[in-house]
Amino acid sequence: MKSILGALHGRAARVALGGVGLLVPSLIGAVASGALTAPTSSAQAACSASYSVASQWSGGFNWVVTVTAGPVDITGWTVTWSYANGQTVSYPYNAVVTQSGAGVSATNESYNGSLAAGASTQFGGGGTWSGTNSIPTLSCTSTGSSPTTTTVGTTTIGSTTTTTVGPTTTTGPGSTTTTGAGATGPLTPPTTTFPSGPYTGNATYFSSVGSPYGGCGLPGANIDTQNYLALNVQNTPGNYSTDLSRPIPAADESEIGMFDNGQNCDRWVHVSIGNYCTGTNDGAPNEPFCRDGSWVADQYNGASLDFVVADSCQDGNAWCRDDPYHVDLHQSSLTQFMMTDGQLSSGLPDKWNNRQVSWSFEPAPNYSGDINIGFLQGAGPYWTAIAVSHLQNGIHGVDYLSNGTWTAASMDADMGDDYVILPTTPGGTSYDIRVYDANNQLINGGRNYLFSFPSSCGTQCSAAYTPVTYTTTTTAPSTTTTTAPSTTTTTAPSTTTTTALNGATCSASYTVTDQWSGGFIGNVTVTAGPAAISSWKVTWSFSADQSVTNVWDANLSQSGSSVTATNTGYNGSLTAGTSTQWGFEGSGSGAGSVPVLSCT
C-alpha cells in the first residue's frame, strides 16, 4: 500500500508555509523598474527608508527595506507603511515587525538601531499577495535626532542597489544568540533534541521529492543518495485536519515531529526491516494499524539499508499524525536492502504493506570529502539563500561573516539544508561561512568556507540549485578571518592526554591543528570519566611565550604562562565517556611543546 504523499513532498505549500515562505519558486516575471519618491520633509531629514521586492512568485514574495540615517547620527528608527492590495508579511528578520490590517510597523532591533550619519541597515521578510503587489509608501521616523521623515518606495525586483548592511541575527523560539568577537557555540541552537534511537514505526514509501525541492531544501538530483526518506513534521495523534504552521512555533513545541523543524535534515538513518502486516494497514484516520490481521516475521526481517533525511511528511493520515516514528522511504530504495543472507531485497516491494521498521540516527557511513554548497533559485544580492549538504552528522546551523562579525544565518523556513546569508562586505559577492553539525559542534574544527556568488547566475539565480566551489581556512571565530601564511607549514605536535589524580572525573587532550610564523591553532578535547559530570575546568602552563588571542566553546583566562578554561553554558554536562571540544588561536614565537593538562 503506497502512502498518500505525491503532492505533499516538495510541494509549493512546503515553501509557502502557513501562506508565507522564504523559499523562492520560479519567478513570475520582473516588475517594471522605477521609484516612487515622496518629497523629503526637511533638508535635515533624520532617516529615509526604501522598499524593494527582492523576488516574487504566484502568491508569495520576499521584501527588503533599507533604512538610511540622514546627515546626523541616530539611535533608533521606526518604519511604517500600509499595503493597498491586501498583502501580508511573515518571517521578518532584523526588525520587530507588527501588522494590523493593512498597516505595518517595524522598529529596530537592539543591534541595528544606532546608525552613523549616512549609514544604512536592512530588514525584510516574506509575504503573500493576490492580484496586485503594489509598492507601498514608507515613512521613517528616528530617535536621537529631529524626528523628521522621508518616504521612498522601490519597485525593482532583484535590485542591485549597494547599501551598508548591519549585523543580521535571527533567533528561533527559545533560542539564544551571541554575536561579535569570540562568538561561541551555535548562535541559534535548536529548541528540540531527539535521541539517536532506536525507534520502531510503520514505513510507507513515495515516488520522489517534489519540484523544485524536497522538504530539506534540495532538488532530488542533488541529494547525496537516492536512498532517502522523510520524517513526520508534527506529532498530533487524532488530529488529521490541522496543519501546524512551519516552522512549528515554541507554543506548540510538544507537537514537533521527528523532522524537528528541519534540524534532522541531512542526518543519516540506519533502517532495519521488521514485521509484515497480514491485514489492512492503510493509514486511515481514526483506524488502528494492521487491523483485521497480525504482524508476522518473514524472510525480509533484519534486512537493512542506510538512508539520508531529505524530506518531510505532514499528510493528514494516521502514518504522519498518529505514528511518531513513521518513516517514508524513497520507493526505489525498497529493492536495495541487504538481507541477512547477503542478497538484495528484490522481492520486498511485493511484500510491503507498510511494514514495521526499526531505525536509528547514525554518522554518514564511509564518509569522505567535504560539504557541498549551492545557491538556490531566486538567490541574489538582497536574498542570498544557499543549500549546505553532504555532512557527516547533519546540520544544525550556519554562521556567516559580515562586516567583521560572525552572525547566525536564518534557516529558510524549516528546510534544514537551506540558510539565508550576507556577503562579507555590504553589496559584495564574497561569502565566508562556518557550519554546525547535529551535535551543535563546528564541523572540521571550525573550518571556514569561502566562496563567491556564481557568475552564471547574473544578478539572480534561475536554476533550482547552482553549485559553487570554495576554498577553506581553519581559524578561530573572531571579528576578522585570519588565514595562516602559506610559506611555512609545520607538522602539529602529537596529542598528549593527562588525567587528573585522585578519582578523576574527566580527562583532557591538547592538539595543535595548525601553525605558522607567529601563530597557531590549538584544539582541546574534554572527556568525562566513568561518571557523568555537570561542569569541567582545564588548566595548563605554556612552556614559552605563547598567549591565547581568541577562544571558542570555552571561557578562558591567562595569567602569565598559566591558562584556565571552563565550560560554557551548553557544553558542561557530559555523560560518562562522552566528549566535547573547544579551541583557541594563539600567538608567540611558535606553538612550543605540548603542555601537560589537568582536568577537574
Coordinates of C-alpha atoms in Angstrom, one line a residue:
M1 CA 0.0 0.0 0.0
K2 CA 1.5 3.3 -1.1
S3 CA 1.3 6.3 1.1
I4 CA -0.7 9.4 0.0
L5 CA 2.3 11.7 -0.4
G6 CA 2.5 12.6 -4.1
A7 CA 1.5 16.2 -3.9
L8 CA 2.9 17.0 -0.5
H9 CA 6.6 16.0 -0.8
G10 CA 8.4 19.1 -2.1
R11 CA 5.1 20.8 -2.9
A12 CA 4.8 24.5 -3.2
A13 CA 2.9 24.6 0.1
R14 CA 6.1 23.3 1.7
V15 CA 7.5 26.6 0.7
A16 CA 4.6 28.9 1.4
L17 CA 4.2 27.7 5.0
G18 CA 1.1 28.9 6.6
G19 CA 0.6 31.0 3.5
V20 CA 4.1 32.5 3.5
G21 CA 7.5 31.2 2.9
L22 CA 11.0 32.4 2.3
L23 CA 12.0 29.9 -0.5
V24 CA 11.7 31.4 -3.9
P25 CA 10.0 29.3 -6.6
S26 CA 10.3 30.3 -10.2
L27 CA 9.9 34.0 -10.7
I28 CA 6.7 35.1 -12.5
G29 CA 8.5 38.0 -14.2
A30 CA 10.3 41.2 -13.4
V31 CA 8.2 44.0 -12.2
A32 CA 8.9 47.2 -14.0
S33 CA 11.8 49.1 -12.5
G34 CA 11.2 52.5 -11.1
A35 CA 10.9 54.6 -8.0
L36 CA 8.2 56.3 -6.2
T37 CA 9.7 59.1 -4.1
A38 CA 7.9 61.4 -1.9
P39 CA 9.3 64.8 -1.0
T40 CA 11.7 64.9 1.9
S41 CA 10.1 66.8 4.7
S42 CA 13.4 68.6 5.6
A43 CA 16.9 69.1 4.3
Q44 CA 18.0 67.7 7.6
A45 CA 15.8 64.5 7.4
A46 CA 16.8 62.1 10.2
C47 CA 16.3 58.9 8.2
S48 CA 14.9 57.5 5.0
A49 CA 13.6 54.1 4.0
S50 CA 13.3 52.3 0.7
Y51 CA 11.2 49.2 0.0
S52 CA 12.2 46.6 -2.6
V53 CA 10.5 43.4 -3.8
A54 CA 13.5 41.1 -3.9
S55 CA 11.7 38.2 -5.6
Q56 CA 8.1 37.3 -6.4
W57 CA 6.1 34.2 -7.4
S58 CA 2.5 33.2 -7.5
G59 CA 1.0 34.1 -4.2
G60 CA 4.3 34.9 -2.4
F61 CA 7.2 37.4 -2.4
N62 CA 10.2 38.4 -0.4
W63 CA 10.7 42.1 0.5
V64 CA 13.6 44.1 1.8
V65 CA 13.6 47.6 3.4
T66 CA 16.8 49.7 3.6
V67 CA 16.9 52.3 6.4
T68 CA 19.5 55.1 6.0
A69 CA 20.4 57.8 8.5
G70 CA 20.4 61.4 7.4
P71 CA 23.2 63.9 8.0
V72 CA 23.2 63.2 11.7
D73 CA 23.7 60.1 13.8
I74 CA 20.5 58.3 15.1
T75 CA 20.0 55.9 17.9
G76 CA 16.8 54.2 16.7
W77 CA 14.2 54.1 13.9
T78 CA 10.6 53.2 13.1
V79 CA 9.4 52.5 9.6
T80 CA 5.6 52.3 8.8
W81 CA 3.6 51.7 5.7
S82 CA 0.2 50.5 4.5
Y83 CA -0.4 47.9 1.9
A84 CA -3.1 48.8 -0.7
N85 CA -3.8 45.3 -2.0
G86 CA -4.2 43.0 1.0
Q87 CA -0.6 41.9 1.2
T88 CA 0.5 40.2 4.5
V89 CA 4.0 39.9 5.9
S90 CA 5.6 37.0 7.8
Y91 CA 9.0 35.7 8.9
P92 CA 10.5 39.2 9.4
Y93 CA 14.2 39.5 10.3
N94 CA 16.4 42.3 11.6
A95 CA 13.4 44.2 12.9
V96 CA 10.4 43.9 15.3
V97 CA 7.5 43.9 12.8
T98 CA 3.8 44.0 13.5
Q99 CA 0.8 44.2 11.1
S100 CA -2.7 45.3 11.9
G101 CA -4.9 45.1 8.8
A102 CA -3.1 46.9 6.0
G103 CA -0.8 48.8 8.4
V104 CA 2.7 47.6 9.1
S105 CA 5.1 49.0 11.7
A106 CA 8.8 48.0 12.0
T107 CA 11.2 49.1 14.7
N108 CA 14.9 48.4 15.0
E109 CA 16.4 45.5 16.9
S110 CA 18.9 46.3 19.7
Y111 CA 21.9 45.8 17.4
N112 CA 20.9 47.9 14.4
G113 CA 19.2 51.0 15.7
S114 CA 22.3 53.2 16.1
L115 CA 23.4 54.4 12.7
A116 CA 26.1 57.0 11.9
A117 CA 25.2 59.8 9.6
G118 CA 24.7 58.3 6.1
A119 CA 25.0 54.7 7.2
S120 CA 22.4 52.1 6.4
T121 CA 20.9 48.8 7.7
Q122 CA 18.4 46.4 6.2
F123 CA 15.5 44.3 7.4
G124 CA 13.0 42.2 5.5
G125 CA 10.8 39.1 5.3
G126 CA 8.4 37.1 3.3
G127 CA 4.8 37.9 2.3
T128 CA 1.6 36.9 0.5
W129 CA -0.2 38.7 -2.3
S130 CA -3.0 38.1 -4.7
G131 CA -3.8 40.0 -7.9
T132 CA -1.6 43.1 -7.4
N133 CA 1.5 43.6 -5.4
S134 CA 1.9 47.3 -5.5
I135 CA 4.8 49.1 -3.7
P136 CA 3.8 50.9 -0.5
T137 CA 4.9 54.4 0.5
L138 CA 7.2 54.3 3.6
S139 CA 7.6 56.7 6.5
C140 CA 10.8 56.6 8.6
T141 CA 11.0 58.3 12.0
S142 CA 14.2 58.3 14.1
T143 CA 15.2 58.8 17.6
G144 CA 18.3 60.6 18.7
S145 CA 17.8 63.5 16.3
S146 CA 15.0 65.6 14.9
P147 CA 12.0 63.3 14.2
T148 CA 11.7 64.3 10.5
T149 CA 10.8 61.7 7.9
T150 CA 11.3 60.8 4.3
T151 CA 9.4 58.3 2.2
V152 CA 10.7 56.2 -0.6
G153 CA 9.3 53.1 -2.4
T154 CA 11.2 51.0 -5.0
T155 CA 9.6 48.6 -7.4
T156 CA 12.7 46.8 -8.7
I157 CA 12.8 43.0 -8.3
G158 CA 16.3 41.9 -7.7
S159 CA 17.6 45.4 -7.2
T160 CA 21.4 45.7 -7.1
T161 CA 21.5 48.9 -5.0
T162 CA 24.5 48.9 -2.7
T163 CA 23.8 49.7 1.0
T164 CA 25.6 49.4 4.3
V165 CA 24.2 46.3 5.9
G166 CA 24.3 45.8 9.7
P167 CA 24.6 42.6 11.6
T168 CA 21.7 40.2 10.9
T169 CA 20.8 37.9 13.8
T170 CA 17.6 35.9 13.7
T171 CA 16.7 33.7 16.6
G172 CA 14.0 30.9 16.7
P173 CA 11.6 30.2 19.5
G174 CA 13.5 29.7 22.8
S175 CA 16.9 30.2 21.2
T176 CA 19.8 32.3 22.4
T177 CA 22.1 34.5 20.3
T178 CA 25.7 35.7 20.7
T179 CA 27.4 37.8 18.1
G180 CA 30.7 39.6 17.7
A181 CA 34.3 38.7 18.5
G182 CA 34.7 35.3 20.1
A183 CA 31.1 34.2 19.5
T184 CA 30.9 30.6 20.7
G185 CA 28.6 27.7 20.1
P186 CA 25.7 27.6 17.7
L187 CA 24.3 31.1 17.6
T188 CA 20.8 29.7 17.2
P189 CA 20.7 26.3 19.0
P190 CA 17.7 24.1 18.2
T191 CA 14.8 24.1 20.6
T192 CA 14.3 20.3 20.4
T193 CA 16.8 17.4 20.5
F194 CA 15.9 13.8 19.8
P195 CA 18.0 10.8 20.9
S196 CA 19.7 8.7 18.3
G197 CA 17.2 5.8 18.8
P198 CA 16.4 3.0 18.0
Y199 CA 12.8 3.7 17.1
T200 CA 10.1 1.4 15.7
G201 CA 7.3 2.6 13.4
N202 CA 5.4 2.0 10.2
A203 CA 7.2 2.6 6.9
T204 CA 5.5 3.9 3.8
Y205 CA 7.1 4.9 0.5
F206 CA 6.8 7.7 -2.0
S207 CA 8.0 8.2 -5.6
S208 CA 10.3 11.2 -5.3
V209 CA 10.7 14.6 -3.7
G210 CA 8.8 17.4 -5.3
S211 CA 9.9 20.1 -7.6
P212 CA 12.0 22.2 -7.2
Y213 CA 12.9 21.0 -3.6
G214 CA 12.2 18.3 -1.1
G215 CA 11.4 19.2 2.5
C216 CA 15.0 19.8 3.4
G217 CA 15.5 22.2 0.5
L218 CA 17.5 20.1 -2.0
P219 CA 16.4 19.0 -5.5
G220 CA 16.2 15.3 -5.9
A221 CA 19.3 15.2 -8.2
N222 CA 21.4 16.9 -5.5
I223 CA 20.7 14.6 -2.6
D224 CA 23.7 12.5 -1.5
T225 CA 21.9 9.2 -2.3
Q226 CA 18.7 8.1 -3.8
N227 CA 18.2 6.1 -0.7
Y228 CA 16.5 9.0 1.2
L229 CA 13.5 9.2 3.5
A230 CA 11.0 11.7 5.1
L231 CA 10.2 12.2 8.8
N232 CA 7.0 13.5 10.3
V233 CA 6.6 17.2 10.6
Q234 CA 4.1 17.1 13.5
N235 CA 3.1 14.7 16.2
T236 CA -0.7 15.3 16.6
P237 CA -2.4 11.9 17.1
G238 CA -6.1 12.0 16.2
N239 CA -5.8 15.4 14.5
Y240 CA -5.8 14.9 10.8
S241 CA -7.1 18.3 9.6
T242 CA -4.8 20.9 11.3
D243 CA -1.5 21.6 9.6
L244 CA 0.7 23.4 12.1
S245 CA 2.5 26.4 10.8
R246 CA 6.1 25.7 9.8
P247 CA 8.5 26.0 11.4
I248 CA 6.4 24.9 14.4
P249 CA 6.5 27.7 17.0
A250 CA 7.5 27.3 20.6
A251 CA 3.9 27.4 21.8
D252 CA 3.4 24.1 20.0
E253 CA 6.8 22.6 20.9
S254 CA 5.2 19.4 22.3
E255 CA 3.8 18.7 18.9
I256 CA 7.1 18.9 16.9
G257 CA 7.6 15.7 15.0
M258 CA 10.9 13.8 14.3
F259 CA 11.6 16.2 11.4
D260 CA 12.3 18.6 14.2
N261 CA 11.7 21.8 12.2
G262 CA 14.4 20.8 9.7
Q263 CA 17.0 20.1 12.4
N264 CA 17.3 16.4 11.4
C265 CA 17.9 17.2 7.7
D266 CA 20.9 15.6 6.2
R267 CA 21.3 13.2 9.1
W268 CA 21.8 9.5 8.2
V269 CA 19.5 6.8 9.4
H270 CA 20.1 3.1 9.5
V271 CA 16.8 1.2 8.8
S272 CA 16.2 -2.5 9.5
I273 CA 13.1 -4.3 8.2
G274 CA 10.6 -5.6 10.8
N275 CA 7.4 -7.5 10.7
Y276 CA 4.8 -7.7 7.9
C277 CA 1.1 -7.0 8.3
T278 CA -1.3 -9.7 7.1
G279 CA -4.3 -7.4 7.4
T280 CA -5.3 -3.9 6.3
N281 CA -2.6 -1.3 7.0
D282 CA -3.7 1.8 5.0
G283 CA -3.1 4.6 7.5
A284 CA -6.8 5.6 7.5
P285 CA -7.6 8.3 10.1
N286 CA -9.0 7.0 13.4
E287 CA -8.3 3.4 12.4
P288 CA -5.7 1.1 14.0
F289 CA -2.7 0.0 12.1
C290 CA -2.8 -3.6 10.8
R291 CA -6.4 -4.1 11.5
D292 CA -8.1 -7.5 10.8
G293 CA -4.7 -9.1 10.7
S294 CA -1.5 -9.5 12.6
W295 CA 2.2 -8.7 12.5
V296 CA 4.4 -11.6 11.3
A297 CA 8.0 -12.2 10.6
D298 CA 9.2 -13.4 7.2
Q299 CA 12.4 -13.8 5.2
Y300 CA 12.9 -10.0 4.9
N301 CA 13.2 -9.4 8.7
G302 CA 16.6 -8.0 9.5
A303 CA 17.3 -6.6 6.0
S304 CA 19.0 -3.2 6.4
L305 CA 19.9 -0.1 4.5
D306 CA 21.3 3.4 5.2
F307 CA 19.2 6.4 4.3
V308 CA 19.7 10.2 4.4
V309 CA 16.9 12.5 5.7
A310 CA 15.8 14.7 2.7
D311 CA 12.1 15.3 3.0
S312 CA 9.2 15.8 5.4
C313 CA 5.7 14.4 5.9
Q314 CA 2.7 16.4 7.0
D315 CA -0.1 14.4 5.4
G316 CA -3.5 14.1 7.1
N317 CA -3.3 10.4 7.6
A318 CA -2.6 8.1 10.6
W319 CA 1.0 7.4 9.5
C320 CA 2.0 11.1 9.5
R321 CA -0.1 12.1 12.6
D322 CA -0.5 9.0 14.8
D323 CA 2.8 7.2 14.5
P324 CA 5.6 9.5 15.8
Y325 CA 8.3 7.1 14.4
H326 CA 6.9 6.6 10.9
V327 CA 9.3 6.9 8.1
D328 CA 8.5 7.4 4.4
L329 CA 11.1 5.8 2.1
H330 CA 12.0 6.7 -1.4
Q331 CA 10.3 3.9 -3.5
S332 CA 13.4 2.9 -5.5
S333 CA 15.2 2.0 -2.2
L334 CA 12.9 -0.9 -1.4
T335 CA 15.0 -3.2 -3.6
Q336 CA 18.3 -2.1 -2.2
F337 CA 18.1 -3.5 1.3
M338 CA 20.8 -6.1 2.2
M339 CA 19.2 -9.2 3.5
T340 CA 20.7 -11.4 6.2
D341 CA 21.8 -13.9 3.5
G342 CA 23.7 -11.3 1.6
Q343 CA 21.2 -10.9 -1.2
L344 CA 19.4 -7.7 -2.2
S345 CA 15.7 -7.4 -1.4
S346 CA 14.4 -7.6 -4.9
G347 CA 11.0 -9.1 -3.9
L348 CA 10.4 -6.7 -0.9
P349 CA 8.0 -4.3 -2.8
D350 CA 5.6 -7.2 -3.3
K351 CA 5.7 -8.0 0.5
W352 CA 5.5 -4.4 1.8
N353 CA 2.1 -3.4 3.1
N354 CA 3.7 -0.6 5.1
R355 CA 5.5 -2.9 7.3
Q356 CA 7.3 -2.1 10.6
V357 CA 10.9 -1.0 10.6
S358 CA 13.4 -0.2 13.3
W359 CA 15.7 2.8 12.8
S360 CA 18.4 4.9 14.4
F361 CA 20.4 8.1 13.5
E362 CA 24.0 7.4 12.6
P363 CA 27.0 9.2 11.3
A364 CA 27.3 9.1 7.5
P365 CA 28.7 5.7 6.6
N366 CA 32.0 5.6 4.7
Y367 CA 32.0 9.4 4.7
S368 CA 34.7 11.2 2.6
G369 CA 35.3 14.6 1.1
D370 CA 33.7 17.8 2.4
I371 CA 30.4 19.7 2.3
N372 CA 28.5 20.7 -0.9
I373 CA 27.3 24.4 -1.3
G374 CA 24.8 25.6 -3.8
F375 CA 22.8 28.8 -4.4
L376 CA 19.0 28.4 -4.6
Q377 CA 16.6 29.7 -7.1
G378 CA 16.0 33.4 -6.7
A379 CA 19.2 34.0 -4.8
G380 CA 20.6 37.4 -5.4
P381 CA 22.1 40.4 -3.7
Y382 CA 19.2 41.0 -1.3
W383 CA 18.2 37.4 -0.7
T384 CA 21.2 35.1 -0.7
A385 CA 19.9 31.6 0.1
I386 CA 22.3 28.7 -0.1
A387 CA 21.9 24.9 0.5
V388 CA 24.6 23.1 2.5
S389 CA 24.7 19.3 2.2
H390 CA 26.9 16.2 2.3
L391 CA 27.6 16.4 6.0
Q392 CA 28.9 13.6 8.2
N393 CA 26.4 14.3 11.0
G394 CA 23.6 16.5 9.8
I395 CA 23.4 20.3 10.1
H396 CA 22.1 22.5 13.0
G397 CA 23.2 25.9 11.9
V398 CA 25.3 28.2 9.7
D399 CA 27.2 31.3 10.7
Y400 CA 28.3 33.9 8.2
L401 CA 31.0 36.6 8.4
S402 CA 29.7 40.1 7.5
N403 CA 31.2 43.4 8.5
G404 CA 33.8 41.6 10.6
T405 CA 31.1 39.9 12.7
W406 CA 30.0 36.3 12.9
T407 CA 26.3 36.1 12.7
A408 CA 23.8 33.3 12.8
A409 CA 22.1 32.6 9.5
S410 CA 18.4 32.2 9.4
M411 CA 17.1 28.8 8.2
D412 CA 14.9 29.2 5.1
A413 CA 11.5 28.3 6.7
D414 CA 12.1 24.7 8.0
M415 CA 14.1 23.5 5.1
G416 CA 17.1 22.4 7.2
D417 CA 19.7 22.4 4.5
D418 CA 19.0 25.9 3.4
Y419 CA 20.1 29.2 5.0
V420 CA 20.0 32.9 4.2
I421 CA 23.4 34.7 4.4
L422 CA 25.0 38.0 3.7
P423 CA 28.3 38.7 2.0
T424 CA 31.5 39.6 3.9
T425 CA 31.2 43.2 2.8
P426 CA 28.0 45.2 2.1
G427 CA 27.0 44.9 -1.5
G428 CA 29.8 42.4 -2.2
T429 CA 29.7 38.9 -3.8
S430 CA 32.1 37.1 -1.5
Y431 CA 30.9 34.9 1.4
D432 CA 32.5 33.2 4.4
I433 CA 30.6 30.7 6.4
R434 CA 31.1 28.0 9.1
V435 CA 28.7 25.1 9.8
Y436 CA 27.4 23.3 12.9
D437 CA 26.5 19.6 13.0
A438 CA 23.7 17.8 14.8
N439 CA 25.8 17.8 18.0
N440 CA 26.0 21.6 17.8
Q441 CA 29.7 21.4 17.1
L442 CA 31.5 23.4 14.4
I443 CA 32.5 20.9 11.7
N444 CA 36.0 20.2 10.7
G445 CA 37.5 22.1 13.7
G446 CA 35.7 25.3 12.8
R447 CA 36.7 25.3 9.1
N448 CA 35.7 28.4 7.2
Y449 CA 34.2 28.0 3.7
L450 CA 34.9 30.9 1.4
F451 CA 33.1 31.3 -2.0
S452 CA 31.6 33.8 -4.4
F453 CA 28.2 34.5 -6.0
P454 CA 28.2 32.4 -9.2
S455 CA 28.8 34.5 -12.3
S456 CA 26.5 32.1 -14.2
C457 CA 23.5 33.5 -12.2
G458 CA 23.9 37.1 -13.4
T459 CA 22.0 39.2 -10.8
Q460 CA 19.7 36.3 -9.7
C461 CA 19.9 32.5 -9.9
S462 CA 17.2 31.0 -12.0
A463 CA 18.2 27.3 -11.6
A464 CA 16.8 25.4 -8.6
Y465 CA 20.4 24.7 -7.5
T466 CA 23.6 26.3 -8.7
P467 CA 26.7 24.5 -7.1
V468 CA 29.8 26.6 -6.3
T469 CA 33.4 25.7 -5.4
Y470 CA 35.0 27.1 -2.3
T471 CA 38.3 27.4 -0.5
T472 CA 38.8 26.7 3.2
T473 CA 40.7 28.0 6.2
T474 CA 40.6 26.9 9.8
T475 CA 40.5 29.9 12.0
A476 CA 39.2 30.9 15.4
P477 CA 35.9 32.7 15.3
S478 CA 36.9 36.4 15.6
T479 CA 36.0 39.7 14.2
T480 CA 38.0 39.1 11.1
T481 CA 39.0 35.9 9.3
T482 CA 42.8 35.4 9.6
T483 CA 44.4 32.9 7.2
A484 CA 47.7 31.4 8.2
P485 CA 50.6 32.4 5.8
S486 CA 51.2 29.6 3.3
T487 CA 55.0 29.9 3.1
T488 CA 55.8 27.6 6.0
T489 CA 53.9 24.6 7.2
T490 CA 54.9 22.8 10.4
T491 CA 53.5 19.4 11.4
A492 CA 51.4 19.7 14.5
P493 CA 52.7 18.1 17.7
S494 CA 51.1 14.8 18.7
T495 CA 48.3 14.8 21.3
T496 CA 49.1 14.3 25.0
T497 CA 46.3 13.2 27.4
T498 CA 46.6 13.9 31.1
T499 CA 44.1 12.7 33.7
A500 CA 43.5 14.5 37.0
L501 CA 44.5 12.4 40.0
N502 CA 42.5 11.3 43.0
G503 CA 39.3 9.9 41.5
A504 CA 39.5 11.8 38.2
T505 CA 36.1 12.8 36.8
C506 CA 37.5 13.9 33.4
S507 CA 40.5 13.9 31.1
A508 CA 41.7 16.4 28.5
S509 CA 43.8 16.2 25.4
Y510 CA 45.6 19.0 23.5
T511 CA 46.4 19.1 19.8
V512 CA 48.0 21.9 17.6
T513 CA 46.0 21.6 14.4
D514 CA 47.7 24.4 12.5
Q515 CA 50.6 26.8 13.0
W516 CA 52.6 29.4 11.1
S517 CA 55.1 32.1 11.8
G518 CA 53.9 33.9 14.9
G519 CA 50.6 32.0 15.5
F520 CA 48.9 28.6 15.9
I521 CA 45.5 27.0 16.4
G522 CA 45.0 24.7 19.4
N523 CA 42.2 22.2 20.0
V524 CA 41.3 20.6 23.3
T525 CA 39.0 17.6 23.8
V526 CA 37.4 17.1 27.3
T527 CA 36.2 13.6 28.1
A528 CA 34.1 12.6 31.1
G529 CA 35.3 9.7 33.2
P530 CA 33.2 6.7 34.4
A531 CA 30.5 9.0 35.8
A532 CA 28.5 11.9 34.3
I533 CA 29.8 15.4 35.0
S534 CA 28.0 18.8 35.0
S535 CA 31.0 21.0 34.5
W536 CA 34.7 20.9 33.8
K537 CA 37.9 23.0 34.2
V538 CA 41.1 22.5 32.2
T539 CA 44.4 24.1 33.3
W540 CA 47.9 24.1 31.9
S541 CA 51.1 26.2 31.7
F542 CA 52.8 27.2 28.4
S543 CA 56.5 26.5 28.2
A544 CA 57.4 29.5 26.1
D545 CA 55.9 32.9 25.2
Q546 CA 52.6 31.7 23.8
S547 CA 49.4 33.6 24.6
V548 CA 45.8 32.9 23.7
T549 CA 44.2 35.6 21.5
N550 CA 40.8 34.1 20.7
V551 CA 38.8 31.2 22.1
W552 CA 35.6 29.4 21.2
D553 CA 33.4 26.9 23.1
A554 CA 35.1 27.7 26.4
N555 CA 35.6 30.5 28.9
L556 CA 39.4 31.1 29.2
S557 CA 41.7 33.3 31.2
Q558 CA 45.5 33.6 31.1
S559 CA 47.9 34.9 33.7
G560 CA 51.5 34.8 32.6
S561 CA 52.0 31.3 31.2
S562 CA 49.1 29.8 33.2
V563 CA 45.9 29.1 31.4
T564 CA 42.5 28.2 32.9
A565 CA 39.5 27.2 30.7
T566 CA 36.0 26.3 31.9
N567 CA 32.9 25.1 30.1
T568 CA 30.3 27.3 28.6
G569 CA 26.6 27.1 29.4
Y570 CA 25.9 24.5 26.7
N571 CA 28.8 22.0 26.9
G572 CA 29.5 21.4 30.6
S573 CA 27.2 18.5 31.1
L574 CA 28.7 15.3 29.8
T575 CA 27.5 11.7 30.3
A576 CA 30.1 9.1 31.2
G577 CA 32.6 8.6 28.5
T578 CA 31.4 11.3 26.2
S579 CA 33.5 14.3 24.9
T580 CA 33.2 17.9 23.9
Q581 CA 35.8 20.0 22.0
W582 CA 36.8 23.6 22.2
G583 CA 39.7 25.5 20.7
F584 CA 41.7 28.7 20.5
E585 CA 44.0 30.8 18.4
G586 CA 47.4 31.6 19.9
S587 CA 50.4 33.8 19.2
G588 CA 54.0 33.6 20.0
S589 CA 57.3 32.6 18.6
G590 CA 55.9 29.1 18.0
A591 CA 53.4 26.5 19.2
G592 CA 56.0 25.2 21.6
S593 CA 55.9 21.8 23.2
V594 CA 52.5 20.3 24.1
P595 CA 51.7 21.2 27.7
V596 CA 50.6 18.9 30.4
L597 CA 46.8 19.4 31.1
S598 CA 44.8 19.0 34.2
C599 CA 41.1 18.4 34.1
T600 CA 38.8 18.7 37.1

